[in-house]
PDB file with SEQRES, HELIX, SHEET and CRYST1 records, atoms N, CA, C and O in Angstrom:
SEQRES   1 A   71  MET ALA VAL SER GLY GLY GLU MET LYS TYR GLN PHE PHE          
SEQRES   2 A   71  MET VAL THR ASP ARG TYR THR HIS ILE ARG THR LEU HIS          
SEQRES   3 A   71  ALA ALA SER LEU ARG GLU ALA CYS ARG GLU HIS ILE LYS          
SEQRES   4 A   71  ALA TRP HIS SER ARG ALA SER SER CYS ALA VAL VAL MET          
SEQRES   5 A   71  ARG SER PRO ASP GLY LYS ARG TYR SER TYR ASN ASP SER          
SEQRES   6 A   71  LEU GLU VAL ALA ASN GLY                                      
HELIX    1 AA1 SER A    4  GLY A    6  5                                   3    
HELIX    2 AA2 LEU A   30  SER A   43  1                                  14    
HELIX    3 AA3 TYR A   62  ASN A   70  1                                   9    
SHEET    1 AA1 4 TYR A  19  ALA A  27  0                                        
SHEET    2 AA1 4 MET A   8  VAL A  15 -1                                        
SHEET    3 AA1 4 ALA A  49  ARG A  53 -1                                        
SHEET    4 AA1 4 ARG A  59  TYR A  60 -1                                        
CRYST1    1.000    1.000    1.000  90.00  90.00  90.00 P 1           1          
ATOM      1  N   MET A   1      -8.244  -0.214  10.902  1.00  0.00           N  
ATOM      2  CA  MET A   1      -8.815  -1.365  11.546  1.00  0.00           C  
ATOM      3  C   MET A   1      -7.709  -2.195  12.137  1.00  0.00           C  
ATOM      4  O   MET A   1      -6.790  -2.581  11.414  1.00  0.00           O  
ATOM      5  N   ALA A   2      -7.751  -2.485  13.398  1.00  0.00           N  
ATOM      6  CA  ALA A   2      -6.755  -3.272  14.060  1.00  0.00           C  
ATOM      7  C   ALA A   2      -7.114  -4.776  13.976  1.00  0.00           C  
ATOM      8  O   ALA A   2      -8.281  -5.169  13.984  1.00  0.00           O  
ATOM      9  N   VAL A   3      -6.069  -5.567  13.897  1.00  0.00           N  
ATOM     10  CA  VAL A   3      -6.220  -7.003  13.875  1.00  0.00           C  
ATOM     11  C   VAL A   3      -5.371  -7.574  15.010  1.00  0.00           C  
ATOM     12  O   VAL A   3      -4.724  -6.809  15.726  1.00  0.00           O  
ATOM     13  N   SER A   4      -5.354  -8.853  15.187  1.00  0.00           N  
ATOM     14  CA  SER A   4      -4.641  -9.436  16.320  1.00  0.00           C  
ATOM     15  C   SER A   4      -3.167  -8.996  16.337  1.00  0.00           C  
ATOM     16  O   SER A   4      -2.555  -8.767  15.294  1.00  0.00           O  
ATOM     17  N   GLY A   5      -2.618  -8.886  17.565  1.00  0.00           N  
ATOM     18  CA  GLY A   5      -1.214  -8.551  17.714  1.00  0.00           C  
ATOM     19  C   GLY A   5      -0.905  -7.083  17.514  1.00  0.00           C  
ATOM     20  O   GLY A   5       0.266  -6.723  17.396  1.00  0.00           O  
ATOM     21  N   GLY A   6      -1.936  -6.199  17.470  1.00  0.00           N  
ATOM     22  CA  GLY A   6      -1.721  -4.761  17.283  1.00  0.00           C  
ATOM     23  C   GLY A   6      -1.405  -4.392  15.850  1.00  0.00           C  
ATOM     24  O   GLY A   6      -1.046  -3.247  15.573  1.00  0.00           O  
ATOM     25  N   GLU A   7      -1.531  -5.332  14.938  1.00  0.00           N  
ATOM     26  CA  GLU A   7      -1.270  -4.997  13.525  1.00  0.00           C  
ATOM     27  C   GLU A   7      -2.480  -4.306  12.907  1.00  0.00           C  
ATOM     28  O   GLU A   7      -3.614  -4.493  13.348  1.00  0.00           O  
ATOM     29  N   MET A   8      -2.221  -3.514  11.890  1.00  0.00           N  
ATOM     30  CA  MET A   8      -3.252  -2.797  11.172  1.00  0.00           C  
ATOM     31  C   MET A   8      -3.389  -3.392   9.786  1.00  0.00           C  
ATOM     32  O   MET A   8      -2.445  -3.979   9.257  1.00  0.00           O  
ATOM     33  N   LYS A   9      -4.577  -3.240   9.193  1.00  0.00           N  
ATOM     34  CA  LYS A   9      -4.872  -3.790   7.873  1.00  0.00           C  
ATOM     35  C   LYS A   9      -4.748  -2.746   6.813  1.00  0.00           C  
ATOM     36  O   LYS A   9      -5.421  -1.718   6.885  1.00  0.00           O  
ATOM     37  N   TYR A  10      -3.893  -2.973   5.805  1.00  0.00           N  
ATOM     38  CA  TYR A  10      -3.667  -2.088   4.662  1.00  0.00           C  
ATOM     39  C   TYR A  10      -4.094  -2.801   3.397  1.00  0.00           C  
ATOM     40  O   TYR A  10      -3.910  -4.011   3.266  1.00  0.00           O  
ATOM     41  N   GLN A  11      -4.659  -2.064   2.475  1.00  0.00           N  
ATOM     42  CA  GLN A  11      -5.184  -2.598   1.221  1.00  0.00           C  
ATOM     43  C   GLN A  11      -4.320  -2.042   0.047  1.00  0.00           C  
ATOM     44  O   GLN A  11      -3.999  -0.854   0.013  1.00  0.00           O  
ATOM     45  N   PHE A  12      -3.963  -2.909  -0.887  1.00  0.00           N  
ATOM     46  CA  PHE A  12      -3.226  -2.533  -2.085  1.00  0.00           C  
ATOM     47  C   PHE A  12      -4.181  -2.659  -3.286  1.00  0.00           C  
ATOM     48  O   PHE A  12      -4.946  -3.617  -3.396  1.00  0.00           O  
ATOM     49  N   PHE A  13      -4.109  -1.658  -4.183  1.00  0.00           N  
ATOM     50  CA  PHE A  13      -4.964  -1.627  -5.345  1.00  0.00           C  
ATOM     51  C   PHE A  13      -4.158  -1.329  -6.592  1.00  0.00           C  
ATOM     52  O   PHE A  13      -3.197  -0.561  -6.545  1.00  0.00           O  
ATOM     53  N   MET A  14      -4.545  -1.935  -7.714  1.00  0.00           N  
ATOM     54  CA  MET A  14      -4.049  -1.556  -9.022  1.00  0.00           C  
ATOM     55  C   MET A  14      -4.964  -0.485  -9.543  1.00  0.00           C  
ATOM     56  O   MET A  14      -6.181  -0.593  -9.391  1.00  0.00           O  
ATOM     57  N   VAL A  15      -4.421   0.552 -10.155  1.00  0.00           N  
ATOM     58  CA  VAL A  15      -5.204   1.639 -10.686  1.00  0.00           C  
ATOM     59  C   VAL A  15      -5.258   1.530 -12.190  1.00  0.00           C  
ATOM     60  O   VAL A  15      -4.249   1.719 -12.869  1.00  0.00           O  
ATOM     61  N   THR A  16      -6.441   1.224 -12.719  1.00  0.00           N  
ATOM     62  CA  THR A  16      -6.656   1.247 -14.122  1.00  0.00           C  
ATOM     63  C   THR A  16      -7.826   2.228 -14.345  1.00  0.00           C  
ATOM     64  O   THR A  16      -7.817   3.334 -13.805  1.00  0.00           O  
ATOM     65  N   ASP A  17      -8.792   1.835 -15.111  1.00  0.00           N  
ATOM     66  CA  ASP A  17     -10.008   2.673 -15.246  1.00  0.00           C  
ATOM     67  C   ASP A  17     -10.888   2.579 -13.970  1.00  0.00           C  
ATOM     68  O   ASP A  17     -11.847   3.330 -13.791  1.00  0.00           O  
ATOM     69  N   ARG A  18     -10.518   1.638 -13.114  1.00  0.00           N  
ATOM     70  CA  ARG A  18     -11.146   1.489 -11.803  1.00  0.00           C  
ATOM     71  C   ARG A  18     -10.105   0.919 -10.828  1.00  0.00           C  
ATOM     72  O   ARG A  18      -9.040   0.474 -11.255  1.00  0.00           O  
ATOM     73  N   TYR A  19     -10.397   0.928  -9.557  1.00  0.00           N  
ATOM     74  CA  TYR A  19      -9.493   0.322  -8.563  1.00  0.00           C  
ATOM     75  C   TYR A  19      -9.763  -1.183  -8.455  1.00  0.00           C  
ATOM     76  O   TYR A  19     -10.910  -1.601  -8.301  1.00  0.00           O  
ATOM     77  N   THR A  20      -8.700  -1.993  -8.537  1.00  0.00           N  
ATOM     78  CA  THR A  20      -8.832  -3.417  -8.396  1.00  0.00           C  
ATOM     79  C   THR A  20      -8.020  -3.896  -7.197  1.00  0.00           C  
ATOM     80  O   THR A  20      -6.799  -3.744  -7.171  1.00  0.00           O  
ATOM     81  N   HIS A  21      -8.671  -4.454  -6.240  1.00  0.00           N  
ATOM     82  CA  HIS A  21      -7.975  -4.881  -5.011  1.00  0.00           C  
ATOM     83  C   HIS A  21      -7.029  -6.044  -5.391  1.00  0.00           C  
ATOM     84  O   HIS A  21      -7.416  -6.986  -6.083  1.00  0.00           O  
ATOM     85  N   ILE A  22      -5.786  -5.938  -4.911  1.00  0.00           N  
ATOM     86  CA  ILE A  22      -4.823  -7.015  -5.223  1.00  0.00           C  
ATOM     87  C   ILE A  22      -4.257  -7.687  -3.975  1.00  0.00           C  
ATOM     88  O   ILE A  22      -3.777  -8.819  -4.037  1.00  0.00           O  
ATOM     89  N   ARG A  23      -4.314  -6.985  -2.840  1.00  0.00           N  
ATOM     90  CA  ARG A  23      -3.670  -7.582  -1.661  1.00  0.00           C  
ATOM     91  C   ARG A  23      -4.143  -6.893  -0.399  1.00  0.00           C  
ATOM     92  O   ARG A  23      -4.408  -5.691  -0.404  1.00  0.00           O  
ATOM     93  N   THR A  24      -4.251  -7.648   0.680  1.00  0.00           N  
ATOM     94  CA  THR A  24      -4.455  -7.139   2.023  1.00  0.00           C  
ATOM     95  C   THR A  24      -3.205  -7.462   2.821  1.00  0.00           C  
ATOM     96  O   THR A  24      -2.740  -8.602   2.813  1.00  0.00           O  
ATOM     97  N   LEU A  25      -2.668  -6.486   3.498  1.00  0.00           N  
ATOM     98  CA  LEU A  25      -1.447  -6.645   4.292  1.00  0.00           C  
ATOM     99  C   LEU A  25      -1.777  -6.327   5.726  1.00  0.00           C  
ATOM    100  O   LEU A  25      -2.480  -5.355   6.004  1.00  0.00           O  
ATOM    101  N   HIS A  26      -1.283  -7.129   6.636  1.00  0.00           N  
ATOM    102  CA  HIS A  26      -1.368  -6.860   8.078  1.00  0.00           C  
ATOM    103  C   HIS A  26       0.034  -6.423   8.507  1.00  0.00           C  
ATOM    104  O   HIS A  26       0.970  -7.219   8.432  1.00  0.00           O  
ATOM    105  N   ALA A  27       0.195  -5.189   8.951  1.00  0.00           N  
ATOM    106  CA  ALA A  27       1.502  -4.684   9.316  1.00  0.00           C  
ATOM    107  C   ALA A  27       1.443  -3.975  10.702  1.00  0.00           C  
ATOM    108  O   ALA A  27       0.422  -3.396  11.073  1.00  0.00           O  
ATOM    109  N   ALA A  28       2.548  -4.040  11.433  1.00  0.00           N  
ATOM    110  CA  ALA A  28       2.626  -3.472  12.759  1.00  0.00           C  
ATOM    111  C   ALA A  28       2.802  -1.980  12.734  1.00  0.00           C  
ATOM    112  O   ALA A  28       2.529  -1.310  13.729  1.00  0.00           O  
ATOM    113  N   SER A  29       3.266  -1.425  11.588  1.00  0.00           N  
ATOM    114  CA  SER A  29       3.502   0.026  11.491  1.00  0.00           C  
ATOM    115  C   SER A  29       3.248   0.508  10.087  1.00  0.00           C  
ATOM    116  O   SER A  29       3.257  -0.265   9.129  1.00  0.00           O  
ATOM    117  N   LEU A  30       3.018   1.811   9.982  1.00  0.00           N  
ATOM    118  CA  LEU A  30       2.862   2.425   8.666  1.00  0.00           C  
ATOM    119  C   LEU A  30       4.157   2.277   7.849  1.00  0.00           C  
ATOM    120  O   LEU A  30       4.101   2.011   6.648  1.00  0.00           O  
ATOM    121  N   ARG A  31       5.293   2.444   8.480  1.00  0.00           N  
ATOM    122  CA  ARG A  31       6.557   2.313   7.787  1.00  0.00           C  
ATOM    123  C   ARG A  31       6.711   0.926   7.154  1.00  0.00           C  
ATOM    124  O   ARG A  31       7.119   0.795   6.000  1.00  0.00           O  
ATOM    125  N   GLU A  32       6.377  -0.098   7.930  1.00  0.00           N  
ATOM    126  CA  GLU A  32       6.457  -1.481   7.403  1.00  0.00           C  
ATOM    127  C   GLU A  32       5.515  -1.650   6.221  1.00  0.00           C  
ATOM    128  O   GLU A  32       5.893  -2.273   5.228  1.00  0.00           O  
ATOM    129  N   ALA A  33       4.298  -1.114   6.297  1.00  0.00           N  
ATOM    130  CA  ALA A  33       3.339  -1.214   5.209  1.00  0.00           C  
ATOM    131  C   ALA A  33       3.846  -0.482   3.968  1.00  0.00           C  
ATOM    132  O   ALA A  33       3.681  -0.964   2.847  1.00  0.00           O  
ATOM    133  N   CYS A  34       4.465   0.685   4.172  1.00  0.00           N  
ATOM    134  CA  CYS A  34       4.993   1.466   3.052  1.00  0.00           C  
ATOM    135  C   CYS A  34       6.130   0.701   2.379  1.00  0.00           C  
ATOM    136  O   CYS A  34       6.239   0.732   1.153  1.00  0.00           O  
ATOM    137  N   ARG A  35       6.965   0.025   3.133  1.00  0.00           N  
ATOM    138  CA  ARG A  35       8.043  -0.763   2.509  1.00  0.00           C  
ATOM    139  C   ARG A  35       7.476  -1.861   1.666  1.00  0.00           C  
ATOM    140  O   ARG A  35       7.998  -2.132   0.585  1.00  0.00           O  
ATOM    141  N   GLU A  36       6.408  -2.519   2.125  1.00  0.00           N  
ATOM    142  CA  GLU A  36       5.748  -3.563   1.335  1.00  0.00           C  
ATOM    143  C   GLU A  36       5.079  -2.951   0.081  1.00  0.00           C  
ATOM    144  O   GLU A  36       5.068  -3.571  -0.982  1.00  0.00           O  
ATOM    145  N   HIS A  37       4.532  -1.752   0.216  1.00  0.00           N  
ATOM    146  CA  HIS A  37       3.952  -1.080  -0.934  1.00  0.00           C  
ATOM    147  C   HIS A  37       5.000  -0.825  -1.999  1.00  0.00           C  
ATOM    148  O   HIS A  37       4.755  -1.040  -3.186  1.00  0.00           O  
ATOM    149  N   ILE A  38       6.161  -0.368  -1.578  1.00  0.00           N  
ATOM    150  CA  ILE A  38       7.243  -0.109  -2.538  1.00  0.00           C  
ATOM    151  C   ILE A  38       7.639  -1.408  -3.231  1.00  0.00           C  
ATOM    152  O   ILE A  38       7.866  -1.414  -4.441  1.00  0.00           O  
ATOM    153  N   LYS A  39       7.727  -2.505  -2.486  1.00  0.00           N  
ATOM    154  CA  LYS A  39       8.076  -3.788  -3.115  1.00  0.00           C  
ATOM    155  C   LYS A  39       7.006  -4.218  -4.097  1.00  0.00           C  
ATOM    156  O   LYS A  39       7.320  -4.747  -5.163  1.00  0.00           O  
ATOM    157  N   ALA A  40       5.728  -3.995  -3.749  1.00  0.00           N  
ATOM    158  CA  ALA A  40       4.633  -4.369  -4.667  1.00  0.00           C  
ATOM    159  C   ALA A  40       4.673  -3.528  -5.902  1.00  0.00           C  
ATOM    160  O   ALA A  40       4.377  -4.015  -6.993  1.00  0.00           O  
ATOM    161  N   TRP A  41       5.035  -2.263  -5.760  1.00  0.00           N  
ATOM    162  CA  TRP A  41       5.162  -1.349  -6.942  1.00  0.00           C  
ATOM    163  C   TRP A  41       6.187  -1.897  -7.891  1.00  0.00           C  
ATOM    164  O   TRP A  41       5.929  -1.965  -9.093  1.00  0.00           O  
ATOM    165  N   HIS A  42       7.370  -2.301  -7.389  1.00  0.00           N  
ATOM    166  CA  HIS A  42       8.446  -2.726  -8.248  1.00  0.00           C  
ATOM    167  C   HIS A  42       8.209  -4.134  -8.810  1.00  0.00           C  
ATOM    168  O   HIS A  42       8.795  -4.494  -9.831  1.00  0.00           O  
ATOM    169  N   SER A  43       7.368  -4.922  -8.162  1.00  0.00           N  
ATOM    170  CA  SER A  43       7.145  -6.279  -8.680  1.00  0.00           C  
ATOM    171  C   SER A  43       5.907  -6.396  -9.564  1.00  0.00           C  
ATOM    172  O   SER A  43       5.580  -7.497 -10.008  1.00  0.00           O  
ATOM    173  N   ARG A  44       5.224  -5.311  -9.826  1.00  0.00           N  
ATOM    174  CA  ARG A  44       3.985  -5.373 -10.622  1.00  0.00           C  
ATOM    175  C   ARG A  44       4.314  -5.841 -12.054  1.00  0.00           C  
ATOM    176  O   ARG A  44       5.384  -5.553 -12.590  1.00  0.00           O  
ATOM    177  N   ALA A  45       3.390  -6.544 -12.632  1.00  0.00           N  
ATOM    178  CA  ALA A  45       3.630  -7.115 -13.974  1.00  0.00           C  
ATOM    179  C   ALA A  45       3.132  -6.207 -15.090  1.00  0.00           C  
ATOM    180  O   ALA A  45       3.428  -6.453 -16.259  1.00  0.00           O  
ATOM    181  N   SER A  46       2.376  -5.157 -14.749  1.00  0.00           N  
ATOM    182  CA  SER A  46       1.863  -4.273 -15.729  1.00  0.00           C  
ATOM    183  C   SER A  46       2.300  -2.825 -15.472  1.00  0.00           C  
ATOM    184  O   SER A  46       2.977  -2.537 -14.485  1.00  0.00           O  
ATOM    185  N   SER A  47       1.912  -1.942 -16.355  1.00  0.00           N  
ATOM    186  CA  SER A  47       2.297  -0.539 -16.193  1.00  0.00           C  
ATOM    187  C   SER A  47       1.341   0.197 -15.274  1.00  0.00           C  
ATOM    188  O   SER A  47       1.505   1.399 -15.070  1.00  0.00           O  
ATOM    189  N   CYS A  48       0.354  -0.475 -14.716  1.00  0.00           N  
ATOM    190  CA  CYS A  48      -0.629   0.157 -13.811  1.00  0.00           C  
ATOM    191  C   CYS A  48       0.021   0.508 -12.483  1.00  0.00           C  
ATOM    192  O   CYS A  48       0.909  -0.192 -11.996  1.00  0.00           O  
ATOM    193  N   ALA A  49      -0.442   1.603 -11.915  1.00  0.00           N  
ATOM    194  CA  ALA A  49       0.049   2.045 -10.625  1.00  0.00           C  
ATOM    195  C   ALA A  49      -0.524   1.170  -9.543  1.00  0.00           C  
ATOM    196  O   ALA A  49      -1.623   0.631  -9.679  1.00  0.00           O  
ATOM    197  N   VAL A  50       0.235   1.026  -8.449  1.00  0.00           N  
ATOM    198  CA  VAL A  50      -0.236   0.370  -7.215  1.00  0.00           C  
ATOM    199  C   VAL A  50      -0.350   1.413  -6.157  1.00  0.00           C  
ATOM    200  O   VAL A  50       0.624   2.107  -5.866  1.00  0.00           O  
ATOM    201  N   VAL A  51      -1.543   1.552  -5.555  1.00  0.00           N  
ATOM    202  CA  VAL A  51      -1.721   2.476  -4.475  1.00  0.00           C  
ATOM    203  C   VAL A  51      -2.041   1.674  -3.218  1.00  0.00           C  
ATOM    204  O   VAL A  51      -2.519   0.543  -3.303  1.00  0.00           O  
ATOM    205  N   MET A  52      -1.777   2.258  -2.053  1.00  0.00           N  
ATOM    206  CA  MET A  52      -2.089   1.629  -0.793  1.00  0.00           C  
ATOM    207  C   MET A  52      -3.057   2.484  -0.054  1.00  0.00           C  
ATOM    208  O   MET A  52      -2.932   3.708  -0.050  1.00  0.00           O  
ATOM    209  N   ARG A  53      -4.069   1.839   0.606  1.00  0.00           N  
ATOM    210  CA  ARG A  53      -4.968   2.548   1.487  1.00  0.00           C  
ATOM    211  C   ARG A  53      -4.739   2.084   2.900  1.00  0.00           C  
ATOM    212  O   ARG A  53      -4.725   0.886   3.185  1.00  0.00           O  
ATOM    213  N   SER A  54      -4.560   3.051   3.789  1.00  0.00           N  
ATOM    214  CA  SER A  54      -4.344   2.768   5.184  1.00  0.00           C  
ATOM    215  C   SER A  54      -5.673   2.555   5.898  1.00  0.00           C  
ATOM    216  O   SER A  54      -6.724   2.838   5.324  1.00  0.00           O  
ATOM    217  N   PRO A  55      -5.653   2.060   7.143  1.00  0.00           N  
ATOM    218  CA  PRO A  55      -6.905   1.782   7.842  1.00  0.00           C  
ATOM    219  C   PRO A  55      -7.771   3.033   8.036  1.00  0.00           C  
ATOM    220  O   PRO A  55      -8.987   2.898   8.166  1.00  0.00           O  
ATOM    221  N   ASP A  56      -7.198   4.243   8.059  1.00  0.00           N  
ATOM    222  CA  ASP A  56      -8.013   5.464   8.213  1.00  0.00           C  
ATOM    223  C   ASP A  56      -8.519   5.969   6.874  1.00  0.00           C  
ATOM    224  O   ASP A  56      -9.157   7.021   6.820  1.00  0.00           O  
ATOM    225  N   GLY A  57      -8.248   5.237   5.775  1.00  0.00           N  
ATOM    226  CA  GLY A  57      -8.777   5.612   4.461  1.00  0.00           C  
ATOM    227  C   GLY A  57      -7.851   6.448   3.617  1.00  0.00           C  
ATOM    228  O   GLY A  57      -8.164   6.702   2.453  1.00  0.00           O  
ATOM    229  N   LYS A  58      -6.719   6.892   4.145  1.00  0.00           N  
ATOM    230  CA  LYS A  58      -5.780   7.688   3.360  1.00  0.00           C  
ATOM    231  C   LYS A  58      -5.142   6.853   2.291  1.00  0.00           C  
ATOM    232  O   LYS A  58      -4.751   5.714   2.546  1.00  0.00           O  
ATOM    233  N   ARG A  59      -5.026   7.393   1.091  1.00  0.00           N  
ATOM    234  CA  ARG A  59      -4.366   6.708   0.002  1.00  0.00           C  
ATOM    235  C   ARG A  59      -2.929   7.152  -0.093  1.00  0.00           C  
ATOM    236  O   ARG A  59      -2.618   8.337   0.026  1.00  0.00           O  
ATOM    237  N   TYR A  60      -2.051   6.184  -0.310  1.00  0.00           N  
ATOM    238  CA  TYR A  60      -0.603   6.457  -0.444  1.00  0.00           C  
ATOM    239  C   TYR A  60      -0.143   6.095  -1.817  1.00  0.00           C  
ATOM    240  O   TYR A  60      -0.319   4.963  -2.268  1.00  0.00           O  
ATOM    241  N   SER A  61       0.449   7.057  -2.489  1.00  0.00           N  
ATOM    242  CA  SER A  61       1.108   6.809  -3.787  1.00  0.00           C  
ATOM    243  C   SER A  61       2.484   6.232  -3.521  1.00  0.00           C  
ATOM    244  O   SER A  61       2.921   6.148  -2.373  1.00  0.00           O  
ATOM    245  N   TYR A  62       3.149   5.845  -4.561  1.00  0.00           N  
ATOM    246  CA  TYR A  62       4.547   5.363  -4.453  1.00  0.00           C  
ATOM    247  C   TYR A  62       5.396   6.421  -3.766  1.00  0.00           C  
ATOM    248  O   TYR A  62       6.118   6.094  -2.823  1.00  0.00           O  
ATOM    249  N   ASN A  63       5.339   7.650  -4.191  1.00  0.00           N  
ATOM    250  CA  ASN A  63       6.131   8.720  -3.592  1.00  0.00           C  
ATOM    251  C   ASN A  63       5.811   8.929  -2.126  1.00  0.00           C  
ATOM    252  O   ASN A  63       6.711   9.179  -1.323  1.00  0.00           O  
ATOM    253  N   ASP A  64       4.537   8.831  -1.765  1.00  0.00           N  
ATOM    254  CA  ASP A  64       4.124   8.972  -0.325  1.00  0.00           C  
ATOM    255  C   ASP A  64       4.785   7.883   0.476  1.00  0.00           C  
ATOM    256  O   ASP A  64       5.325   8.133   1.553  1.00  0.00           O  
ATOM    257  N   SER A  65       4.746   6.669  -0.046  1.00  0.00           N  
ATOM    258  CA  SER A  65       5.361   5.529   0.710  1.00  0.00           C  
ATOM    259  C   SER A  65       6.879   5.689   0.800  1.00  0.00           C  
ATOM    260  O   SER A  65       7.473   5.387   1.836  1.00  0.00           O  
ATOM    261  N   LEU A  66       7.508   6.161  -0.274  1.00  0.00           N  
ATOM    262  CA  LEU A  66       8.972   6.439  -0.203  1.00  0.00           C  
ATOM    263  C   LEU A  66       9.309   7.401   0.932  1.00  0.00           C  
ATOM    264  O   LEU A  66      10.261   7.201   1.686  1.00  0.00           O  
ATOM    265  N   GLU A  67       8.500   8.446   1.025  1.00  0.00           N  
ATOM    266  CA  GLU A  67       8.731   9.499   2.050  1.00  0.00           C  
ATOM    267  C   GLU A  67       8.630   8.882   3.458  1.00  0.00           C  
ATOM    268  O   GLU A  67       9.475   9.147   4.313  1.00  0.00           O  
ATOM    269  N   VAL A  68       7.581   8.049   3.697  1.00  0.00           N  
ATOM    270  CA  VAL A  68       7.398   7.437   5.002  1.00  0.00           C  
ATOM    271  C   VAL A  68       8.497   6.442   5.275  1.00  0.00           C  
ATOM    272  O   VAL A  68       9.058   6.439   6.371  1.00  0.00           O  
ATOM    273  N   ALA A  69       8.828   5.587   4.307  1.00  0.00           N  
ATOM    274  CA  ALA A  69       9.802   4.521   4.506  1.00  0.00           C  
ATOM    275  C   ALA A  69      11.195   5.096   4.744  1.00  0.00           C  
ATOM    276  O   ALA A  69      11.972   4.533   5.516  1.00  0.00           O  
ATOM    277  N   ASN A  70      11.514   6.191   4.101  1.00  0.00           N  
ATOM    278  CA  ASN A  70      12.852   6.756   4.213  1.00  0.00           C  
ATOM    279  C   ASN A  70      12.936   7.895   5.279  1.00  0.00           C  
ATOM    280  O   ASN A  70      14.011   8.425   5.563  1.00  0.00           O  
ATOM    281  N   GLY A  71      11.779   8.234   5.839  1.00  0.00           N  
ATOM    282  CA  GLY A  71      11.744   9.375   6.784  1.00  0.00           C  
ATOM    283  C   GLY A  71      12.010   9.029   8.144  1.00  0.00           C  
ATOM    284  O   GLY A  71      12.007   9.899   9.015  1.00  0.00           O  
TER     285      GLY A  71                                                      
END                                                                             
């Protein structure tokens, strides 16, 4: 889903026994969103995983985001 300025909307979720939405990010590129996902992963206060969902519905794990950010 596009928002103003050509940015796309990415969703971050904590994974427990269910998905809990924690943040919506508007980013100009997938690489930018993946970098923010990595930061969110490292700043989490619990041992729960943080996953990111892109506008097309694809879920990104921490490792997926590392690959995009470093690729």
